Tab-separated table of C-alpha atoms in Angstrom:
chain	number	residue	atom	x	y	z
A	1	MET	CA	84.255	116.065	61.653
A	2	LYS	CA	86.481	118.918	60.137
A	3	SER	CA	88.623	121.108	62.031
A	4	ALA	CA	91.193	123.968	61.448
A	5	VAL	CA	93.543	125.803	63.531
A	6	GLU	CA	94.271	129.560	63.431
A	7	THR	CA	97.147	130.900	65.395
A	8	LEU	CA	96.255	133.962	67.356
A	9	ASN	CA	99.627	134.440	68.992
A	10	PRO	CA	102.544	132.189	70.085
A	11	THR	CA	100.716	130.796	72.903
A	12	ARG	CA	97.076	130.799	71.981
A	13	VAL	CA	94.995	129.185	69.126
A	14	ARG	CA	91.655	129.141	67.943
A	15	LEU	CA	90.001	125.949	66.609
A	16	THR	CA	87.203	125.942	64.360
A	17	VAL	CA	85.243	122.732	64.302
A	18	GLU	CA	82.415	121.704	62.041
A	19	VAL	CA	80.484	118.205	63.164
A	20	PRO	CA	77.875	116.650	60.835
A	21	PHE	CA	74.851	116.034	62.519
A	22	GLU	CA	74.882	112.293	62.261
A	23	GLU	CA	77.890	112.404	64.519
A	24	LEU	CA	76.106	113.578	67.326
A	25	LYS	CA	73.587	110.274	67.319
A	26	ASP	CA	75.237	108.812	70.305
A	27	SER	CA	75.026	112.083	72.262
A	28	LEU	CA	71.335	112.441	71.275
A	29	ASP	CA	70.435	108.860	72.305
A	30	ALA	CA	72.326	109.445	75.863
A	31	ALA	CA	70.682	112.744	76.115
A	32	TYR	CA	67.096	111.065	75.530
A	33	LYS	CA	68.109	108.362	78.000
A	34	LYS	CA	69.062	110.616	80.610
A	35	ILE	CA	66.062	112.781	80.308
A	36	ASN	CA	63.921	109.585	80.477
A	37	GLN	CA	65.467	108.890	84.001
A	38	GLN	CA	64.587	112.064	85.338
A	39	VAL	CA	61.051	113.086	84.100
A	40	THR	CA	57.666	111.185	84.455
A	41	VAL	CA	54.923	111.428	81.887
A	42	LYS	CA	51.409	109.994	82.806
A	43	GLY	CA	50.850	106.984	80.674
A	44	PHE	CA	54.527	105.832	80.438
A	45	ARG	CA	56.576	103.963	82.476
A	46	LYS	CA	59.938	105.559	83.595
A	47	GLY	CA	62.577	105.360	81.442
A	48	LYS	CA	60.291	104.325	78.562
A	49	ILE	CA	59.144	107.612	77.190
A	50	PRO	CA	59.494	107.691	73.466
A	51	ALA	CA	61.704	110.538	72.052
A	52	ARG	CA	58.775	112.302	70.184
A	53	VAL	CA	57.008	112.398	73.536
A	54	ILE	CA	59.709	114.109	75.111
A	55	ASP	CA	60.237	116.664	72.327
A	56	GLN	CA	56.651	117.364	72.794
A	57	ARG	CA	56.511	117.815	76.358
A	58	PHE	CA	59.978	119.374	77.018
A	59	GLY	CA	61.131	120.510	73.851
A	60	ARG	CA	63.499	119.581	71.249
A	61	GLY	CA	66.006	122.330	72.397
A	62	ALA	CA	66.178	120.859	75.855
A	63	VAL	CA	67.516	117.403	74.202
A	64	LEU	CA	69.832	119.263	71.733
A	65	GLU	CA	71.453	121.237	74.523
A	66	GLU	CA	72.053	118.119	76.581
A	67	ALA	CA	73.438	116.182	73.647
A	68	VAL	CA	75.864	119.049	72.835
A	69	ASN	CA	77.240	119.518	76.264
A	70	ASP	CA	77.746	115.811	76.163
A	71	ALA	CA	79.400	115.706	72.597
A	72	LEU	CA	81.623	119.018	72.895
A	73	PRO	CA	84.297	117.429	74.985
A	74	LYS	CA	85.060	114.464	72.670
A	75	PHE	CA	84.967	116.629	69.570
A	76	TYR	CA	87.410	119.434	71.170
A	77	THR	CA	89.668	116.410	72.293
A	78	GLU	CA	89.679	115.259	68.728
A	79	ALA	CA	90.532	118.405	67.109
A	80	ILE	CA	93.091	118.999	69.531
A	81	ASN	CA	94.905	115.690	68.770
A	82	GLU	CA	94.333	116.015	65.050
A	83	ALA	CA	96.033	119.317	65.415
A	84	GLU	CA	98.877	117.801	67.842
A	85	LEU	CA	98.481	120.743	69.937
A	86	ASN	CA	99.696	120.907	73.775
A	87	PRO	CA	96.577	122.735	75.494
A	88	LEU	CA	96.937	124.727	78.663
A	89	GLY	CA	94.034	125.069	80.835
A	90	GLN	CA	90.406	125.034	79.918
A	91	PRO	CA	89.242	125.990	76.434
A	92	GLU	CA	86.814	129.191	75.712
A	93	VAL	CA	84.204	127.398	73.471
A	94	ASP	CA	81.457	129.258	71.554
A	95	ILE	CA	78.811	127.546	69.547
A	96	THR	CA	78.579	129.385	66.305
A	97	GLU	CA	75.782	127.349	64.813
A	98	LEU	CA	73.370	124.459	65.666
A	99	LYS	CA	71.049	123.402	63.093
A	100	ASP	CA	68.812	120.513	64.139
A	101	GLY	CA	69.353	117.630	61.525
A	102	GLU	CA	72.110	119.494	59.894
A	103	THR	CA	75.150	120.450	61.621
A	104	LEU	CA	77.088	121.842	64.864
A	105	ASN	CA	79.811	124.161	64.518
A	106	PHE	CA	81.900	125.703	67.389
A	107	THR	CA	85.069	127.401	67.805
A	108	ALA	CA	87.493	126.824	70.812
A	109	GLU	CA	90.143	129.126	71.991
A	110	VAL	CA	92.842	127.789	74.382
A	111	ASP	CA	96.229	128.589	75.553
A	112	ILE	CA	99.008	126.085	74.103
A	113	ARG	CA	102.628	125.272	75.077
A	114	PRO	CA	104.715	127.644	72.850
A	115	THR	CA	107.190	126.134	70.435
A	116	ILE	CA	110.651	126.525	72.165
A	117	GLU	CA	114.099	126.492	70.392
A	118	ILE	CA	116.730	125.119	72.874
A	119	PRO	CA	119.654	127.508	72.764
A	120	ASP	CA	123.031	126.349	72.553
A	121	TYR	CA	124.046	125.894	76.306
A	122	SER	CA	127.532	125.032	76.162
A	123	GLY	CA	129.191	127.864	76.603
A	124	ILE	CA	127.434	129.006	79.906
A	125	GLU	CA	130.043	130.055	82.529
A	126	VAL	CA	129.078	130.718	86.103
A	127	THR	CA	131.133	131.484	89.262
A	128	VAL	CA	130.172	130.076	92.701
A	129	ASP	CA	131.495	130.533	96.261
A	130	ALA	CA	134.695	128.338	97.120
A	131	VAL	CA	134.303	125.650	99.666
A	132	GLU	CA	136.304	126.941	102.514
A	133	VAL	CA	135.699	126.127	106.089
A	134	SER	CA	137.804	128.209	108.481
A	135	ASP	CA	138.983	127.441	112.169
A	136	GLU	CA	136.407	130.123	113.302
A	137	ASP	CA	133.765	128.153	111.513
A	138	VAL	CA	134.713	124.901	113.544
A	139	GLU	CA	134.915	126.708	116.838
A	140	LYS	CA	131.072	128.386	116.155
A	141	SER	CA	129.970	124.825	115.381
A	142	VAL	CA	131.597	123.094	118.417
A	143	GLU	CA	130.327	125.970	120.679
A	144	GLN	CA	126.876	125.577	119.373
A	145	LEU	CA	127.066	121.847	120.320
A	146	ARG	CA	128.324	122.777	123.575
A	147	GLU	CA	125.299	125.032	124.148
A	148	ARG	CA	123.159	122.071	123.730
A	149	PHE	CA	124.658	120.465	126.667
A	150	ALA	CA	124.565	123.537	128.964
A	151	SER	CA	123.119	123.223	132.357
A	152	THR	CA	121.354	125.656	134.628
A	153	SER	CA	121.527	125.945	138.208
A	154	PRO	CA	119.652	128.847	140.356
A	155	VAL	CA	121.541	131.762	141.666
A	156	GLU	CA	120.594	134.310	144.566
A	157	ARG	CA	121.572	137.485	142.682
A	158	ALA	CA	120.122	139.889	139.889
A	159	ALA	CA	119.386	138.455	136.270
A	160	GLU	CA	121.831	139.109	133.624
A	161	ASP	CA	122.251	138.379	129.879
A	162	GLY	CA	122.266	134.678	129.042
A	163	ASP	CA	120.578	133.904	132.443
A	164	VAL	CA	117.428	131.424	132.160
A	165	VAL	CA	114.721	133.181	134.299
A	166	THR	CA	111.299	131.818	135.299
A	167	ILE	CA	108.641	134.315	134.703
A	168	ASP	CA	104.961	135.122	135.368
A	169	LEU	CA	103.384	137.512	132.673
A	170	GLN	CA	100.089	139.795	132.646
A	171	ALA	CA	99.108	141.619	129.729
A	172	LYS	CA	96.722	144.609	129.839
A	173	VAL	CA	94.928	146.575	126.925
A	174	ASP	CA	93.292	149.794	127.787
A	175	GLY	CA	93.503	148.908	131.450
A	176	GLU	CA	91.894	145.575	130.878
A	177	VAL	CA	93.528	142.001	131.637
A	178	LEU	CA	93.378	140.008	128.366
A	179	GLU	CA	91.826	136.512	128.848
A	180	ASP	CA	94.690	135.067	127.117
A	181	GLY	CA	97.151	137.652	128.389
A	182	VAL	CA	98.185	135.682	131.666
A	183	ALA	CA	100.824	133.141	131.667
A	184	GLU	CA	102.724	131.395	134.622
A	185	GLY	CA	105.809	129.700	135.141
A	186	VAL	CA	107.481	130.556	131.598
A	187	SER	CA	111.107	129.839	131.037
A	188	TYR	CA	112.999	132.497	128.947
A	189	THR	CA	116.704	132.843	128.264
A	190	ILE	CA	117.509	136.607	128.595
A	191	GLY	CA	118.764	137.639	125.069
A	192	SER	CA	117.254	134.960	123.255
A	193	GLY	CA	114.725	137.513	121.464
A	194	GLU	CA	111.985	134.626	121.741
A	195	LEU	CA	109.282	136.627	123.705
A	196	LEU	CA	107.945	140.160	123.663
A	197	GLU	CA	110.135	142.987	122.756
A	198	GLY	CA	111.363	144.992	125.550
A	199	ILE	CA	111.235	141.999	128.006
A	200	ASP	CA	115.176	141.718	128.003
A	201	GLU	CA	115.229	145.294	129.694
A	202	ALA	CA	112.576	144.547	131.925
A	203	VAL	CA	113.902	141.757	133.683
A	204	LYS	CA	117.640	142.358	133.643
A	205	GLY	CA	118.671	143.389	136.963
A	206	LEU	CA	115.960	141.879	138.686
A	207	GLU	CA	116.316	139.271	141.494
A	208	ALA	CA	113.655	136.486	142.229
A	209	GLY	CA	110.592	138.100	143.372
A	210	GLY	CA	111.017	141.176	141.618
A	211	GLU	CA	108.667	142.671	139.150
A	212	ALA	CA	108.761	145.132	136.290
A	213	THR	CA	106.233	146.739	133.775
A	214	PHE	CA	106.693	147.534	130.096
A	215	THR	CA	104.809	148.262	127.012
A	216	SER	CA	105.036	146.402	123.973
A	217	GLU	CA	103.276	145.225	120.799
A	218	LEU	CA	101.677	141.658	120.990
A	219	LYS	CA	102.600	139.176	118.496
A	220	GLY	CA	99.699	136.827	118.684
A	221	GLY	CA	96.552	136.141	120.816
A	222	SER	CA	93.242	138.033	120.824
A	223	ALA	CA	94.744	141.377	120.873
A	224	GLU	CA	97.735	140.731	118.154
A	225	GLY	CA	99.124	143.894	116.989
A	226	LYS	CA	97.964	146.031	119.863
A	227	GLU	CA	100.099	148.025	122.111
A	228	ALA	CA	99.883	146.373	125.604
A	229	GLU	CA	101.080	146.981	129.289
A	230	VAL	CA	102.829	143.851	130.302
A	231	THR	CA	103.756	142.959	133.964
A	232	VAL	CA	106.641	140.462	134.369
A	233	LYS	CA	107.417	138.816	137.859
A	234	VAL	CA	110.482	137.055	137.939
A	235	THR	CA	110.291	133.872	140.217
A	236	GLN	CA	113.709	132.171	139.802
A	237	VAL	CA	117.121	133.331	138.248
A	238	ALA	CA	119.428	130.347	136.942
A	239	ALA	CA	122.853	130.766	135.436
A	240	ARG	CA	123.670	128.663	132.393
A	241	GLU	CA	127.000	126.523	132.882
A	242	LEU	CA	128.649	125.262	129.770
A	243	PRO	CA	130.674	122.271	129.911
A	244	ALA	CA	134.519	122.284	129.567
A	245	LEU	CA	135.818	121.982	126.118
A	246	ASP	CA	137.885	118.762	126.596
A	247	ASP	CA	138.094	115.105	125.813
A	248	ASP	CA	135.202	114.207	128.316
A	249	PHE	CA	132.961	116.832	126.581
A	250	ALA	CA	133.664	114.952	123.243
A	251	GLN	CA	132.741	111.680	124.704
A	252	LEU	CA	129.547	113.105	126.272
A	253	ALA	CA	128.325	114.785	122.960
A	254	SER	CA	129.568	112.566	120.300
A	255	GLU	CA	130.962	109.000	119.387
A	256	PHE	CA	134.402	110.364	119.423
A	257	ASP	CA	136.959	109.920	122.241
A	258	THR	CA	138.835	113.349	121.902
A	259	LEU	CA	138.219	116.961	121.387
A	260	ASP	CA	140.483	116.762	118.361
A	261	GLU	CA	138.407	114.085	116.602
A	262	LEU	CA	135.005	115.962	117.332
A	263	LYS	CA	136.718	119.138	115.665
A	264	ALA	CA	137.856	117.066	112.770
A	265	ASP	CA	134.432	115.682	112.220
A	266	SER	CA	132.780	119.297	112.566
A	267	ARG	CA	135.199	120.400	109.783
A	268	LYS	CA	134.250	117.462	107.503
A	269	ARG	CA	130.561	118.029	108.068
A	270	LEU	CA	130.873	121.742	107.650
A	271	GLU	CA	132.778	121.105	104.067
A	272	ASN	CA	130.029	118.550	103.020
A	273	MET	CA	127.338	121.298	103.737
A	274	LYS	CA	129.333	123.907	101.792
A	275	GLN	CA	129.792	121.503	98.980
A	276	TYR	CA	126.019	120.964	98.766
A	277	ASP	CA	125.225	124.597	98.763
A	278	GLN	CA	127.923	125.139	96.272
A	279	ALA	CA	126.361	122.531	93.760
A	280	THR	CA	123.053	123.993	94.386
A	281	GLN	CA	124.212	127.556	93.771
A	282	ALA	CA	125.793	126.195	90.371
A	283	GLN	CA	122.656	124.748	89.473
A	284	GLU	CA	120.753	127.962	90.181
A	285	ARG	CA	122.981	130.171	88.342
A	286	VAL	CA	123.334	128.053	85.348
A	287	LEU	CA	119.617	127.813	85.087
A	288	ASP	CA	119.338	131.763	85.347
A	289	GLU	CA	121.583	131.751	82.316
A	290	LEU	CA	119.865	129.412	80.602
A	291	LEU	CA	116.716	131.310	80.794
A	292	LYS	CA	118.535	134.283	79.518
A	293	LEU	CA	119.554	132.597	76.504
A	294	ALA	CA	116.098	130.949	75.705
A	295	GLU	CA	112.944	132.858	73.989
A	296	VAL	CA	109.999	131.681	75.884
A	297	PRO	CA	106.560	133.372	74.994
A	298	ILE	CA	104.225	133.255	78.242
A	299	PRO	CA	100.419	132.456	77.857
A	300	GLU	CA	98.642	135.528	79.224
A	301	LYS	CA	95.936	133.604	81.006
A	302	LEU	CA	98.538	130.803	82.437
A	303	LEU	CA	100.494	133.709	84.002
A	304	ALA	CA	97.477	135.511	85.572
A	305	ASP	CA	96.326	132.195	87.074
A	306	GLU	CA	99.827	131.636	88.247
A	307	ILE	CA	100.067	134.786	89.907
A	308	GLN	CA	96.790	134.441	91.714
A	309	THR	CA	97.570	130.999	92.556
A	310	ARG	CA	100.716	132.132	94.421
A	311	LYS	CA	99.293	135.002	95.996
A	312	HIS	CA	96.273	132.936	97.417
A	313	ASN	CA	98.978	130.251	98.693
A	314	LEU	CA	100.687	132.944	100.438
A	315	GLU	CA	97.981	134.674	101.978
A	316	HIS	CA	95.564	131.608	102.945
A	317	HIS	CA	98.556	129.104	103.812
A	318	GLN	CA	101.961	130.609	104.737
A	319	LEU	CA	100.888	133.963	106.455
A	320	GLY	CA	97.727	131.872	107.982
A	321	GLN	CA	99.760	129.676	109.631
A	322	MET	CA	101.916	132.410	110.869
A	323	GLY	CA	98.964	134.311	112.093
A	324	ILE	CA	99.333	137.515	109.915
A	325	ASP	CA	97.625	139.048	106.979
A	326	LEU	CA	99.204	140.376	103.834
A	327	ALA	CA	99.236	143.955	104.940
A	328	LYS	CA	101.355	142.788	108.212
A	329	TYR	CA	103.598	140.602	106.026
A	330	LEU	CA	104.430	143.701	103.622
A	331	GLU	CA	104.960	145.942	106.413
A	332	ILE	CA	107.691	143.447	107.924
A	333	GLN	CA	109.065	142.806	104.662
A	334	GLY	CA	109.235	146.810	104.066
A	335	LYS	CA	107.468	146.430	100.553
A	336	THR	CA	104.455	148.353	98.927
A	337	GLU	CA	101.802	146.062	97.555
A	338	GLU	CA	102.998	147.310	93.884
A	339	GLU	CA	106.297	146.027	94.719
A	340	PHE	CA	105.023	142.615	96.023
A	341	THR	CA	102.709	142.216	92.958
A	342	ALA	CA	105.738	143.017	90.408
A	343	GLU	CA	108.007	140.508	92.427
A	344	THR	CA	105.323	137.821	92.193
A	345	GLU	CA	104.947	138.377	88.678
A	346	GLU	CA	108.704	138.119	88.000
A	347	GLN	CA	108.814	134.821	89.967
A	348	ALA	CA	105.805	133.502	88.074
A	349	VAL	CA	107.451	134.272	84.953
A	350	LYS	CA	110.669	132.448	85.928
A	351	GLY	CA	108.440	129.485	87.051
A	352	ILE	CA	106.598	129.127	83.796
A	353	LYS	CA	109.903	129.555	81.706
A	354	THR	CA	111.609	126.974	83.725
A	355	GLN	CA	109.125	124.426	83.260
A	356	PHE	CA	108.498	124.845	79.674
A	357	ILE	CA	112.363	124.978	78.703
A	358	LEU	CA	113.281	121.945	80.878
A	359	ASP	CA	110.264	119.880	79.627
A	360	GLU	CA	111.442	120.596	75.858
A	361	LEU	CA	114.965	119.490	77.051
A	362	VAL	CA	113.371	116.335	78.626
A	363	ASN	CA	111.923	115.701	75.364
A	364	LYS	CA	114.951	116.560	73.019
A	365	GLU	CA	117.216	114.694	75.149
A	366	LYS	CA	114.765	111.671	75.816
A	367	LEU	CA	115.462	111.596	79.348
A	368	ASN	CA	113.102	109.028	81.324
A	369	VAL	CA	112.311	108.684	85.035
A	370	ASN	CA	112.850	105.302	86.452
A	371	GLN	CA	111.326	103.937	89.621
A	372	GLU	CA	114.519	104.156	91.726
A	373	GLU	CA	114.970	107.882	90.956
A	374	LEU	CA	111.327	108.705	91.469
A	375	THR	CA	111.411	106.790	94.948
A	376	GLU	CA	114.574	108.737	95.994
A	377	HIS	CA	113.164	111.819	95.014
A	378	LEU	CA	109.996	111.215	97.098
A	379	MET	CA	112.182	110.242	100.097
A	380	ARG	CA	113.842	113.661	100.098
A	381	ARG	CA	110.613	115.522	99.502
A	382	ALA	CA	109.186	113.770	102.450
A	383	GLN	CA	111.929	114.515	104.583
A	384	SER	CA	111.946	118.138	103.815
A	385	SER	CA	108.056	118.175	104.453
A	386	GLY	CA	108.521	116.895	107.743
A	387	MET	CA	106.321	113.741	106.917
A	388	SER	CA	107.217	110.216	106.961
A	389	PRO	CA	107.996	108.315	103.432
A	390	ASP	CA	104.791	106.588	103.800
A	391	GLN	CA	102.738	109.338	104.933
A	392	PHE	CA	104.136	111.573	102.061
A	393	ALA	CA	103.714	108.810	99.454
A	394	GLN	CA	99.941	108.338	100.521
A	395	ALA	CA	99.429	111.954	100.177
A	396	VAL	CA	100.961	112.181	96.596
A	397	VAL	CA	98.801	109.189	95.492
A	398	GLU	CA	95.656	110.508	96.762
A	399	GLY	CA	96.231	113.876	95.680
A	400	GLY	CA	96.856	112.661	92.192
A	401	GLN	CA	100.450	114.214	92.451
A	402	VAL	CA	102.508	111.217	91.036
A	403	PRO	CA	102.957	112.841	87.559
A	404	MET	CA	103.956	116.263	89.255
A	405	LEU	CA	106.836	114.265	91.044
A	406	VAL	CA	107.679	112.655	87.925
A	407	GLY	CA	107.934	115.888	86.014
A	408	GLU	CA	110.267	117.363	88.898
A	409	VAL	CA	112.760	114.410	88.606
A	410	ALA	CA	112.730	114.614	84.930
A	411	ARG	CA	113.298	118.410	84.780
A	412	GLY	CA	116.106	117.856	87.494
A	413	LYS	CA	117.963	115.458	84.792
A	414	ALA	CA	117.580	118.059	82.121
A	415	LEU	CA	119.137	120.735	84.271
A	416	ALA	CA	121.609	118.400	85.392
A	417	VAL	CA	122.508	118.035	81.357
A	418	VAL	CA	123.076	121.556	81.077
A	419	VAL	CA	125.058	122.169	84.334
A	420	GLU	CA	127.332	119.232	82.951
A	421	ALA	CA	128.022	121.160	79.847
A	422	ALA	CA	128.706	124.652	81.657
A	423	LYS	CA	131.972	125.929	83.032
A	424	VAL	CA	131.859	126.460	86.703
A	425	THR	CA	134.529	127.802	88.549
A	426	ASP	CA	134.804	129.170	92.308
A	427	THR	CA	135.830	132.469	93.611
A	428	ASN	CA	139.330	131.235	93.868
A	429	GLY	CA	139.245	130.570	90.047
A	430	GLU	CA	139.445	126.693	90.504
A	431	VAL	CA	137.394	124.704	88.282
A	432	VAL	CA	134.444	122.985	90.354
A	433	ASP	CA	133.875	119.365	89.545
A	434	LEU	CA	130.099	118.753	90.588
A	435	GLU	CA	129.204	115.360	91.563
A	436	ASP	CA	127.411	113.120	88.980
A	437	ASP	CA	124.903	112.160	91.383
A	438	ALA	CA	123.414	115.895	91.703
A	439	GLU	CA	120.287	115.155	89.703
A	440	ASP	CA	117.964	114.981	92.578
A	441	GLU	CA	119.550	118.393	93.803
A	442	ALA	CA	118.906	119.937	90.503
A	443	ALA	CA	115.305	118.468	90.634
A	444	GLU	CA	114.802	120.533	93.914
A	445	VAL	CA	116.391	123.622	92.357
A	446	ALA	CA	114.061	123.251	89.287
A	447	ALA	CA	110.960	122.699	91.434
A	448	GLU	CA	111.942	125.789	93.482
A	449	ALA	CA	112.370	128.040	90.531
A	450	GLU	CA	109.046	126.948	89.360
A	451	ALA	CA	107.053	127.797	92.629
A	452	GLU	CA	109.667	129.603	94.981
A	453	GLU	CA	107.420	132.235	96.354
A	454	LYS	CA	104.497	129.756	96.765
A	455	THR	CA	106.279	128.791	99.903
A	456	GLU	CA	107.989	132.087	100.927
A	457	ALA	CA	106.726	134.074	103.819
């Protein structure tokens, strides 16, 4: 076999392959054997039909077609390996000549990973938010905890903001009560915004036994998106009572004995959260600067496929779970379809660039992923997915996704190398010393950059 490579552009090549006919022998033998098992000829046992009889009865062309289909992947792979190419996706193969007993010639066009020159990233400088926790932040955190321990008690008065009301609902469209438009005994906190638009105004001022009617657009069900006439009846009004902020509350809501200890712990947790956010912000901004420095050609077909995949995932997974279509999503987001398409393309380009340049860095820095790093990353991914580690690991193995996770960890390590070399300061002008164990966070940042809007809705 002889092969030659023609570079069509930085991300696409055409292979020209010439195969002497004798190298098709194994595939021809396999073709005769396969046809033998599929057909019957009177006078011959199944599987024992001579090649000349198959040629006479079914045509030599059918045998050649079967043999070539069997042989092409092997010769294509040999040509790719010989040229030391990194193909992306499936090739477009064209058989240019097939002479029985003489030769098989074909061409294969395929996208390849472009050659990327890693830029000097030692001069990257970024600014991130300072880690600052105010007394107001602490008070808000403690107040949220206090809300979780609130109790309710029925009251004989009109409903007010913050009260918990028990209500019955009935929705009509065009004067007809919907089959799925009736609900009884629904508990609702006035002002929470968790039910229909307009319900707060309708129930405020009502006592137990009172009812009101209002118009609202339905958010789900058989008449989703339609205007409905909704009747709401209040069956009970309950006031929420918050526990006093004292040492007794600290003992009730935490492992601490005093309110001061609880507040100190809240401050520490908020600082840790802000430090994590700061590290993530640093990694995202360093990555953005790195992408600006690097020249990364984008394969057209790969980009088109990536855009289509992202659109499909959004429409049929994220939006499907939310019960809305793309048109409704765009209306909520205040975007035109053209703006959505442009944003999707921009994000896809960023994702492809991120993967290409970080993979190149992995090779250049000779970064490896050990079992401990992979396990730690798997645990974090499982936690964010809401699955147990065992369930997530099983899904990863069954889906053949282990190489993908290894790639995420390796790219995270590559990004961590760049972040370590960058100068990171906060908004107060202080140099930020990022923790050395932030590689897994970098893996998350790299993975999100590659596919952020695949999960955005």
